XYZ file of N, CA and C in Angstrom:
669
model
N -11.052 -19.324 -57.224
C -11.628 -20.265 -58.183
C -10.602 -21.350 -58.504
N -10.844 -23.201 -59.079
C -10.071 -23.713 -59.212
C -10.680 -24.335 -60.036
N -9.998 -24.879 -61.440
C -10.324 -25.632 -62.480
C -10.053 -27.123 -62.454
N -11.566 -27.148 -62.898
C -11.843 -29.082 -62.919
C -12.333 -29.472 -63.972
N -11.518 -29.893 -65.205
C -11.861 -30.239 -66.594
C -12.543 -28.980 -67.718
N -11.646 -28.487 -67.000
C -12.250 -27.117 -67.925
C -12.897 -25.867 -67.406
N -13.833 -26.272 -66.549
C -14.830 -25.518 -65.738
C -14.108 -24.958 -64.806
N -15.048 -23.892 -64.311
C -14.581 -23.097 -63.386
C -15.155 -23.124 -62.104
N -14.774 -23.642 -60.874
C -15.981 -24.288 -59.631
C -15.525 -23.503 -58.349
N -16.285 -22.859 -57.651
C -16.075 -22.206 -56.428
C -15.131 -23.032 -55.557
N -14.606 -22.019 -54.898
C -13.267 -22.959 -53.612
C -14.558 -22.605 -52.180
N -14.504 -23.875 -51.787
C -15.630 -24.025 -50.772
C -14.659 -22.922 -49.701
N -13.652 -23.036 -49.334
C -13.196 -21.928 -48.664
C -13.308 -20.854 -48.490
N -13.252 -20.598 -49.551
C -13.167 -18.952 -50.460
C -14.518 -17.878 -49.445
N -15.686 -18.607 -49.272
C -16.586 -18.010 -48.188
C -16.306 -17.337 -46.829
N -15.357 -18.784 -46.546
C -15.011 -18.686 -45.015
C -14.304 -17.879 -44.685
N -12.913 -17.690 -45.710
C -11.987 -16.969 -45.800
C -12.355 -15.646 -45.946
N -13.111 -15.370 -46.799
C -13.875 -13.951 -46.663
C -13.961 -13.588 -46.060
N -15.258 -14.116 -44.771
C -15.179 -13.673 -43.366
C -14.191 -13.717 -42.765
N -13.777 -14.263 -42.492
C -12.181 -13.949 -41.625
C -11.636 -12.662 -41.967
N -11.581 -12.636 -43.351
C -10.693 -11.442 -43.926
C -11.433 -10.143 -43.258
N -13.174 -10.273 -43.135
C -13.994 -9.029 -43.428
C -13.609 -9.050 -42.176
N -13.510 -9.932 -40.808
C -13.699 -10.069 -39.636
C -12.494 -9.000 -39.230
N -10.759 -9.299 -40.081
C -9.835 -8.605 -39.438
C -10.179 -7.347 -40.090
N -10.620 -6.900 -40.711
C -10.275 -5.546 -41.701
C -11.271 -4.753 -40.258
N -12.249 -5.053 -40.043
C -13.526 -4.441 -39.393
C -12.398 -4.345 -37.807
N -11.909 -5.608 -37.256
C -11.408 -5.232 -36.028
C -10.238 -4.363 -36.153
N -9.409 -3.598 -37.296
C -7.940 -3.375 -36.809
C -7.663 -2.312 -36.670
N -8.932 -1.398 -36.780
C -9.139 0.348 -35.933
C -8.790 -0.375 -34.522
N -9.570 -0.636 -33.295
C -9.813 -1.460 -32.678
C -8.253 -1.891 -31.626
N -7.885 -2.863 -32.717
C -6.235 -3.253 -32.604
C -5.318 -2.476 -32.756
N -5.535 -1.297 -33.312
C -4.565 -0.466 -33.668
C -4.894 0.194 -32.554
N -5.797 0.722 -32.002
C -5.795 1.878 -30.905
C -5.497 1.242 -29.840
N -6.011 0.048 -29.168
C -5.292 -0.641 -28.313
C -3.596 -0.995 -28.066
N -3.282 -1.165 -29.130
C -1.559 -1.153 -29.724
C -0.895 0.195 -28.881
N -1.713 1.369 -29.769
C -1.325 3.111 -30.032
C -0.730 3.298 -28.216
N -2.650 2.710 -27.782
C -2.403 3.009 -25.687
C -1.348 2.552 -25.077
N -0.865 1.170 -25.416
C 0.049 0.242 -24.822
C 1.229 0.758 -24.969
N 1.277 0.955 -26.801
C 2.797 1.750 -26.341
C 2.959 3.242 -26.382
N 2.073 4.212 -26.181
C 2.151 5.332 -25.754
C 2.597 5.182 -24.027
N 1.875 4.464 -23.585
C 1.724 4.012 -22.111
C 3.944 3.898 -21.503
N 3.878 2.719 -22.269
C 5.237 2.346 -22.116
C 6.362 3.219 -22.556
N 5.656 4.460 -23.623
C 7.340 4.949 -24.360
C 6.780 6.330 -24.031
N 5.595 7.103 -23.922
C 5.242 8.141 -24.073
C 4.830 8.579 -25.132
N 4.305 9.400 -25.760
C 3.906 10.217 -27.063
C 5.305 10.299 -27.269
N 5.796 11.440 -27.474
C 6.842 11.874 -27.958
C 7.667 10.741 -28.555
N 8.124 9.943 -27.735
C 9.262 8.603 -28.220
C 8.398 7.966 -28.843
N 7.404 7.592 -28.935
C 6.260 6.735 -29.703
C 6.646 7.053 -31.459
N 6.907 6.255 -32.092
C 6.876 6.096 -33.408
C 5.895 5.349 -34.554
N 5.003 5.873 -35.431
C 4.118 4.933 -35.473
C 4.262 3.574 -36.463
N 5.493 3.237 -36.433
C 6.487 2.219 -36.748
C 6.260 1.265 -35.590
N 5.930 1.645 -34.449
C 6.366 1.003 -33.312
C 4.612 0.635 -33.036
N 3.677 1.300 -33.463
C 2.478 0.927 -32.878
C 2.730 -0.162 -33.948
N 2.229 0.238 -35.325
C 2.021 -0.457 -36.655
C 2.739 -2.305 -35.973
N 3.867 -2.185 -35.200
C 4.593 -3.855 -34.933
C 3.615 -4.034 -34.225
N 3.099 -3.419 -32.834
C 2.388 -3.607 -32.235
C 1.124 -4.349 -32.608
N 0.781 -3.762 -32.950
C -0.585 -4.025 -33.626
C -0.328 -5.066 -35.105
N 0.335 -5.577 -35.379
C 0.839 -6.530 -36.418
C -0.269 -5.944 -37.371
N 0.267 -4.517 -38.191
C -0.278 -3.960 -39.418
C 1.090 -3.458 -39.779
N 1.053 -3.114 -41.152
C 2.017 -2.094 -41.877
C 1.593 -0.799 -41.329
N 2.618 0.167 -41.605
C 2.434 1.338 -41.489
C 1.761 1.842 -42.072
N 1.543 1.465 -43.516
C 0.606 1.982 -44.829
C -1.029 1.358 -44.181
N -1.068 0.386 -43.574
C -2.049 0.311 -43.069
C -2.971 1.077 -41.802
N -2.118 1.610 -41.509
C -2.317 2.542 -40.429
C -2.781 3.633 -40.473
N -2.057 3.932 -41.706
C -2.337 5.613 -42.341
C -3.669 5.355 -42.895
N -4.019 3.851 -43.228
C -5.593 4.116 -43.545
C -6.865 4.911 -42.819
N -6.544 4.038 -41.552
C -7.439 4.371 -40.638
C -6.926 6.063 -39.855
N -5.974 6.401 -39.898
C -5.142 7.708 -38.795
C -4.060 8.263 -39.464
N -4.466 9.857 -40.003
C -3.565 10.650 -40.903
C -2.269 11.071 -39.945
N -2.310 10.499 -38.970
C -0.946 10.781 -38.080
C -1.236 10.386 -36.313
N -0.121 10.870 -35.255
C 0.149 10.572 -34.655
C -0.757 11.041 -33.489
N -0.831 12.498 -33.784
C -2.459 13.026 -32.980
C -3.454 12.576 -33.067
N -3.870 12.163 -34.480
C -5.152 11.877 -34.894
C -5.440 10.531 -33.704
N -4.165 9.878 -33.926
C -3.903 8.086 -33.232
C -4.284 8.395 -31.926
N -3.567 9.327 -31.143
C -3.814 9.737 -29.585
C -5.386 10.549 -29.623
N -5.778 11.017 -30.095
C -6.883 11.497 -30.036
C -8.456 9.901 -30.170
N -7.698 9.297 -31.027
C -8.963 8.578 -31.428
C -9.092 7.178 -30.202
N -7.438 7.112 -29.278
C -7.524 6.511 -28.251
C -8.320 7.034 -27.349
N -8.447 8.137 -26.856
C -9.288 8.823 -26.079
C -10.403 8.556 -26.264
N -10.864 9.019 -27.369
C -12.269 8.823 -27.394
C -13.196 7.018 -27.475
N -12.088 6.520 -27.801
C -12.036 4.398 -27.455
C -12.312 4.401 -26.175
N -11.396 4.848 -25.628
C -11.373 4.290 -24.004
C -12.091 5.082 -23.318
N -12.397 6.427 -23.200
C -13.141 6.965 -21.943
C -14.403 7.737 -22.573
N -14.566 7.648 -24.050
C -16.039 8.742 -24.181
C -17.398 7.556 -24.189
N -16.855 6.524 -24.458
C -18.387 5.120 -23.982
C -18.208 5.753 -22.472
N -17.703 5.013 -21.689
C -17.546 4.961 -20.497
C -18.725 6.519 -19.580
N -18.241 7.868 -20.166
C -18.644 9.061 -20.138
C -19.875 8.996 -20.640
N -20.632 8.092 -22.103
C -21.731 8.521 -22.154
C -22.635 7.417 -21.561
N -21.748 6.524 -20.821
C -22.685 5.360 -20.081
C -22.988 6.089 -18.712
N -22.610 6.889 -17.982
C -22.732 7.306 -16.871
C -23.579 8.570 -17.159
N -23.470 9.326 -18.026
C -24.599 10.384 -18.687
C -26.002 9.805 -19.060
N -26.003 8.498 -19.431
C -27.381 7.806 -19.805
C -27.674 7.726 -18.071
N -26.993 7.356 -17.451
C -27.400 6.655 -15.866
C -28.018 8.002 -15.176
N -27.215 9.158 -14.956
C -27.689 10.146 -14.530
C -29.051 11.143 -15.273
N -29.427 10.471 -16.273
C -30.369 11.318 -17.226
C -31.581 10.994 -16.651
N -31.923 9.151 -16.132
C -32.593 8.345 -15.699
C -32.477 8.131 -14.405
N -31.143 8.229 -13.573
C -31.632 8.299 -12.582
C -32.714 9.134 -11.724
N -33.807 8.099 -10.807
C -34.470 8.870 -9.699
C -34.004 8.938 -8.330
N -33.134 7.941 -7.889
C -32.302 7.613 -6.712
C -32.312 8.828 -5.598
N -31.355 8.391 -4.739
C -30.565 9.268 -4.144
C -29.403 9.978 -4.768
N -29.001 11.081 -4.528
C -27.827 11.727 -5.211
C -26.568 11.221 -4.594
N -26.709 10.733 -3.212
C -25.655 10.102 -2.455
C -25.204 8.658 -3.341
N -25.939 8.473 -3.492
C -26.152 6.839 -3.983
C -25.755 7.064 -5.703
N -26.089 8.138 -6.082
C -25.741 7.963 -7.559
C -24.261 8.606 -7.594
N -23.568 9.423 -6.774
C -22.474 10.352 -6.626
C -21.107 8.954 -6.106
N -21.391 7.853 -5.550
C -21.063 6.536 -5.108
C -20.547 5.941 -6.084
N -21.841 5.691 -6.853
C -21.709 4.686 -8.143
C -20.575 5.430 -9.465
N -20.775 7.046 -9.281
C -20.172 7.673 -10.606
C -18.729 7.745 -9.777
N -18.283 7.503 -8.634
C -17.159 7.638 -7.868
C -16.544 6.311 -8.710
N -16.974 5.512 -7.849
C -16.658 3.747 -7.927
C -16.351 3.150 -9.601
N -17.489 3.822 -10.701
C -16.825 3.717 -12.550
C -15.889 4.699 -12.772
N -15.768 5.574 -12.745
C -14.652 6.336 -12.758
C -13.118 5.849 -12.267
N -13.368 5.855 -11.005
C -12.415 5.177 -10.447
C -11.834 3.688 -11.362
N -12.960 3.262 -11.418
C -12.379 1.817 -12.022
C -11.782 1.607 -13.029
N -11.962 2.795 -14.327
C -11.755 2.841 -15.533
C -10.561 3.672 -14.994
N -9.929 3.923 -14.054
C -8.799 4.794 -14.412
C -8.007 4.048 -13.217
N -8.614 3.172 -12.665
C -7.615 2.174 -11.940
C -7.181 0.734 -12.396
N -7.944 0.231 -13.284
C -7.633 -0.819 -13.329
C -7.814 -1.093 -14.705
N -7.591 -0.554 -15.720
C -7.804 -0.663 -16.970
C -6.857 0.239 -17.548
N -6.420 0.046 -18.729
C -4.601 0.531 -19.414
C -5.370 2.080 -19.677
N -6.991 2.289 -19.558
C -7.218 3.732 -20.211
C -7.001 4.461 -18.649
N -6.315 4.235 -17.781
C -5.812 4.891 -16.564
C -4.396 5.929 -17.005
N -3.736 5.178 -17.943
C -2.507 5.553 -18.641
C -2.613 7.305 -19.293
N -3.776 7.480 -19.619
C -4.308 8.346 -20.451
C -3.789 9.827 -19.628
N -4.177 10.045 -18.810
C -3.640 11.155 -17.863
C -2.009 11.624 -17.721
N -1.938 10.629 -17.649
C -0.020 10.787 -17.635
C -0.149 11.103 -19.059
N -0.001 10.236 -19.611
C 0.730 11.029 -21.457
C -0.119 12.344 -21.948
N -1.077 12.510 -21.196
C -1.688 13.940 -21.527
C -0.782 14.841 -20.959
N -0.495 14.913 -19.573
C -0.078 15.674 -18.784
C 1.450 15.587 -18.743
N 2.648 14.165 -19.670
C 3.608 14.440 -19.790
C 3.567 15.608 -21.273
N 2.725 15.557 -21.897
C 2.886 16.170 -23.154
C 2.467 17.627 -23.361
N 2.186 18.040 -21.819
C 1.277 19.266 -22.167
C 2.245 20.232 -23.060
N 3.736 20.634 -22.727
C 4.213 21.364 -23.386
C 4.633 21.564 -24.759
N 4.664 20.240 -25.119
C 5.046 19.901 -26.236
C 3.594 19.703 -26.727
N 2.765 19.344 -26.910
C 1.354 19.053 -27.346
C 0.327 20.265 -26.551
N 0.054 21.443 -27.102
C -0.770 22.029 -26.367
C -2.185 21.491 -26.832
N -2.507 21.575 -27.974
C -3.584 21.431 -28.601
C -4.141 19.942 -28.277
N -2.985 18.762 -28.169
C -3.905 17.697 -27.262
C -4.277 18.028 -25.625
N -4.050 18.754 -25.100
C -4.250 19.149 -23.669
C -5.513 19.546 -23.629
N -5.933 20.651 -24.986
C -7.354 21.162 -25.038
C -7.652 20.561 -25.626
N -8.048 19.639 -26.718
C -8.706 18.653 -26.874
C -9.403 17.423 -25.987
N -8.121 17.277 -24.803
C -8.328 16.447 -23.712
C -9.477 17.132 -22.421
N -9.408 18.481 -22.325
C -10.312 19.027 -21.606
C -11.653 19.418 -22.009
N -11.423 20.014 -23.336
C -13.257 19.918 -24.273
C -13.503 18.232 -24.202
N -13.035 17.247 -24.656
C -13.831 16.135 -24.780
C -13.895 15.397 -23.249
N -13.010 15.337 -22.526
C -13.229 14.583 -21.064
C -13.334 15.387 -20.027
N -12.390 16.049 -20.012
C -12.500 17.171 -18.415
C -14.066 17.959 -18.356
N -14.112 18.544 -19.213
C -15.262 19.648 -18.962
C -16.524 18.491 -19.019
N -16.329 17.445 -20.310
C -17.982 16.900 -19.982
C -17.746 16.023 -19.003
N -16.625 15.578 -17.973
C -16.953 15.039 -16.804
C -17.446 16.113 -15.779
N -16.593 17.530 -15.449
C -17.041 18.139 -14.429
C -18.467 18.505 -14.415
N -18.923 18.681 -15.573
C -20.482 18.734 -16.255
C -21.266 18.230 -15.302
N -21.017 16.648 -15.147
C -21.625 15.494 -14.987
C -21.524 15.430 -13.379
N -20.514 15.560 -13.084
C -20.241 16.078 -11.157
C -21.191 16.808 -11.041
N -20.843 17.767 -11.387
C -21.322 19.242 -11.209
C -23.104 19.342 -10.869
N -23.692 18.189 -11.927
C -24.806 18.097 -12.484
C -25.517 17.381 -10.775
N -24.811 16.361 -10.642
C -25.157 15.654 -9.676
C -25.204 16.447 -8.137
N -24.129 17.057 -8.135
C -23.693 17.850 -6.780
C -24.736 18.489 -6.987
N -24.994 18.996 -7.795
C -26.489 20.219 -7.684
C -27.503 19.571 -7.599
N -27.998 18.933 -7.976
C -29.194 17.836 -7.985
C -29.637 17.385 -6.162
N -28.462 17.368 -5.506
C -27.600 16.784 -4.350
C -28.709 17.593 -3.688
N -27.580 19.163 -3.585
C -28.005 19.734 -3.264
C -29.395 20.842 -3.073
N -30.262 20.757 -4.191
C -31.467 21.082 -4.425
C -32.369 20.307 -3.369
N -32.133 18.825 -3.583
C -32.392 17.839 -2.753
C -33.098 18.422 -1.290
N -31.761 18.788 -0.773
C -31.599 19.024 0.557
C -30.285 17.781 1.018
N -30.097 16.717 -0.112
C -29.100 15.585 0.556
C -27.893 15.992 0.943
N -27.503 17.274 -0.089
C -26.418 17.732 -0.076
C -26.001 19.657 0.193
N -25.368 19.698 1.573
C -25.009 20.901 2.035
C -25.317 21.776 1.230
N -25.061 23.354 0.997
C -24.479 24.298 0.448
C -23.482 24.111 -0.055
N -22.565 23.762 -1.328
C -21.263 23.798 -1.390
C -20.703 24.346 -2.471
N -19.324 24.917 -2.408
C -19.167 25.371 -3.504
C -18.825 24.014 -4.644
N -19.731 24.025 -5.560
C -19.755 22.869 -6.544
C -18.562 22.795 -7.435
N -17.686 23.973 -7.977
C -17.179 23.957 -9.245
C -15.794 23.562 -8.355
N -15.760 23.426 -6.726
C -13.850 23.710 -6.401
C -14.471 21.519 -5.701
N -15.381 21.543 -5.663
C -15.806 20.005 -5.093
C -15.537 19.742 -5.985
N -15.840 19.159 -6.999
C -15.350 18.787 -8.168
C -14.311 18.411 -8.822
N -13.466 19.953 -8.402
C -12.273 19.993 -8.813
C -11.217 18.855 -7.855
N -12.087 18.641 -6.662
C -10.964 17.550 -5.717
C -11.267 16.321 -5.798
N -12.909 16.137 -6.110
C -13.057 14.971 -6.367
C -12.198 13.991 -7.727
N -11.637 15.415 -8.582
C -11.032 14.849 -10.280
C -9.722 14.662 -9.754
N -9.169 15.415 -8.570
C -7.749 15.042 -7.904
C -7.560 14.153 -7.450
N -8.154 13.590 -6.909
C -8.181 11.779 -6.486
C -8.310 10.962 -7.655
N -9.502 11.317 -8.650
C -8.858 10.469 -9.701
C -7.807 10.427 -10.099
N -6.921 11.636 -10.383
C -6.011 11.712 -10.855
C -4.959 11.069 -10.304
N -5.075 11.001 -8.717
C -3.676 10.632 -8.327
C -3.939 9.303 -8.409
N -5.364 8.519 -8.403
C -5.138 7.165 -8.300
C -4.749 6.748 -9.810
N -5.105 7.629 -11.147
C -4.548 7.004 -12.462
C -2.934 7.217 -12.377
N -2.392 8.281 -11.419
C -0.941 8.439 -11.947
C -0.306 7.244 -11.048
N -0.676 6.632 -9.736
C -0.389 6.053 -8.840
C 0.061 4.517 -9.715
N -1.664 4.531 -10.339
C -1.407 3.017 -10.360
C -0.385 2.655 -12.353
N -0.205 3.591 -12.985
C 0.317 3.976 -13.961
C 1.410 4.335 -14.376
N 2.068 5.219 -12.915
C 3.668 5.918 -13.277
C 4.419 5.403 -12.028
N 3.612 5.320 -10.569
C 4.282 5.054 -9.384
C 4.511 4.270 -8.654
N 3.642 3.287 -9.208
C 3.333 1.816 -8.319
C 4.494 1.220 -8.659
N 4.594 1.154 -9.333
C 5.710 -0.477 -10.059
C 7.090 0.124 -9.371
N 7.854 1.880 -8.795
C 8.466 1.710 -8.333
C 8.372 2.058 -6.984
N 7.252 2.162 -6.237
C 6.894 2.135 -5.160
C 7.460 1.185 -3.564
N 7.480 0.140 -4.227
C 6.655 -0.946 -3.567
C 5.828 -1.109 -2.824
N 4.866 0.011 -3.222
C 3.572 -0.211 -2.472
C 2.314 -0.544 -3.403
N 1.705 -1.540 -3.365
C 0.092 -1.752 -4.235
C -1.267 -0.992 -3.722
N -1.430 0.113 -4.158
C -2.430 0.332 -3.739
C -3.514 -0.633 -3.867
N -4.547 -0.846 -2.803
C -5.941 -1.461 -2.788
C -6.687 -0.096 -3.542
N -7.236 -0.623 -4.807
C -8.346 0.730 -4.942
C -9.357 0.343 -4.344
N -10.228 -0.895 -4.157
C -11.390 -0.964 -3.620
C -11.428 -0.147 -2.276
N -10.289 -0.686 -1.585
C -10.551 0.325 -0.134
C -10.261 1.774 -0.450
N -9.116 2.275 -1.753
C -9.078 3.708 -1.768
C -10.911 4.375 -2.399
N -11.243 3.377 -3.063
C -12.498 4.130 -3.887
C -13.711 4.186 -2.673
N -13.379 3.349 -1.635
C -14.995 3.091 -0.592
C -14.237 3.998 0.232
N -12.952 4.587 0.341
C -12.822 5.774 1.740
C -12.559 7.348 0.716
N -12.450 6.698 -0.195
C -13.076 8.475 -1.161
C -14.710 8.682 -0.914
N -15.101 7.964 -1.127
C -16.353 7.952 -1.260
C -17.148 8.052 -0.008
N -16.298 7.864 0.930
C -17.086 7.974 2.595
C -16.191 9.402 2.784
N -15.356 9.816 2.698
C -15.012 10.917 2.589
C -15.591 12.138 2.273
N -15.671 11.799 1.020
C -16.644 12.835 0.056
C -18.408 12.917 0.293
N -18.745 11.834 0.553
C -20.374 11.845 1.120
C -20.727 12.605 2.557
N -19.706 12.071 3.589
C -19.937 12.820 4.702
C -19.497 13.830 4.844
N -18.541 14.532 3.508
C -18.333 16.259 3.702
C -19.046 17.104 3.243
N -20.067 16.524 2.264
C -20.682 17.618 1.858
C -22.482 17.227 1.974
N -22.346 15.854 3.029
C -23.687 15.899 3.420
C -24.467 17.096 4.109
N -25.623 17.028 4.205
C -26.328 18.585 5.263
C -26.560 17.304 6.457
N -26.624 18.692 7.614
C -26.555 17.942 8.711
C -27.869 17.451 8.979
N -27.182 15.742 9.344
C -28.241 15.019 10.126
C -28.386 13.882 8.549
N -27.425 14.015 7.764
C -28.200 13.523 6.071
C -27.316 11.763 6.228
């Protein structure tokens, strides 16, 4: 408010500014978990201080603690940012798909892949798997919320596959298990190994010769 002869007259600003204000308060969960990934990514959990996200993310620390009663809570609520959309966008696809199982087993290859090749939520695997000893309870947290409802979702398809007739006899639960090994090595590849490699992996060509790999091994013959 600003006084003009007495009176008391709205600051034409004062609206705009509002929004802005409402605009950052609403994005800085958001900013903060993006921050949390980047430098978990770069320092690890363990060395991670949440002093160090809070700069990151240009909040106070006291601001932080608003949104995340600590440092698990922070790694936990990244997880579920970055890969449980992703997980229930491919669960809507398979609920609805009528397709081929070849053709839908392709497509869940190729998002997967992508979200763990070329996007910072690739990072996620490594700091799970540097922390298992020290963090047990994020390890099982990491397998109830992503591992199990992805193999679910394999699993779901491979059988579908196979009911079909598109897809062999196979044992479903150890397919699975190799198809999540290729993810894995392409998130640790392009995440922990590349940069001292000097080699760039191509994922497009690694994700189209997984995927010709994996289709023609567990096709039935003649498929």
């Amino acid at each position: 408010m600003v006084q003009t002869g007495g009176a008391a007259q709205s600051d034409p600003r004062a609206p705009r500014a509002l929004k802005r204000w409402r605009r950052r308060k609403e994005a800085r969960p958001s900013e903060i978990l993006a921050a949390a990934l980047a430098v978990f990514s770069e320092r690890g959990f363990s060395a991670t201080r949440l002093d160090d996200v809070a700069a990151r993310a240009g909040v106070s620390k006291g601001t932080l603690y608003l949104y995340f009663d600590g440092k698990e809570a922070l790694l936990k609520a990244v997880v579920r940012e970055a890969l449980l959309p992703n997980l229930a966008r491919i669960e809507a696809r398979v609920a609805d798909y009528e397709g081929s199982s070849r053709k839908l087993l392709d497509e869940i290859l190729a998002t997967i892949g992508g979200v763990f090749g070329r996007t910072q939520a690739g990072a996620i695997p490594k700091i799970i798997i540097a922390e298992s000893g020290n963090f047990p309870e994020l390890v099982r947290f990491y397998l109830d919320e992503v591992i199990r409802r992805a193999f679910a979702l394999l699993s779901r398809v491979l059988a579908r596959g196979v009911a079909s007739g598109e897809f062999r006899s196979i044992d479903i639960a150890n397919t699975v298990r190799i198809f999540a090994s290729s993810m894995l090595f392409l998130a640790l590849w392009k995440n922990a190994i590349e940069i001292h490699s000097g080699e760039t992996l191509d994922i497009e060509a690694f994700l189209g010769n997984l995927v010709e790999v994996a289709v023609h091994g567990i096709a039935s013959t003649g498929g």
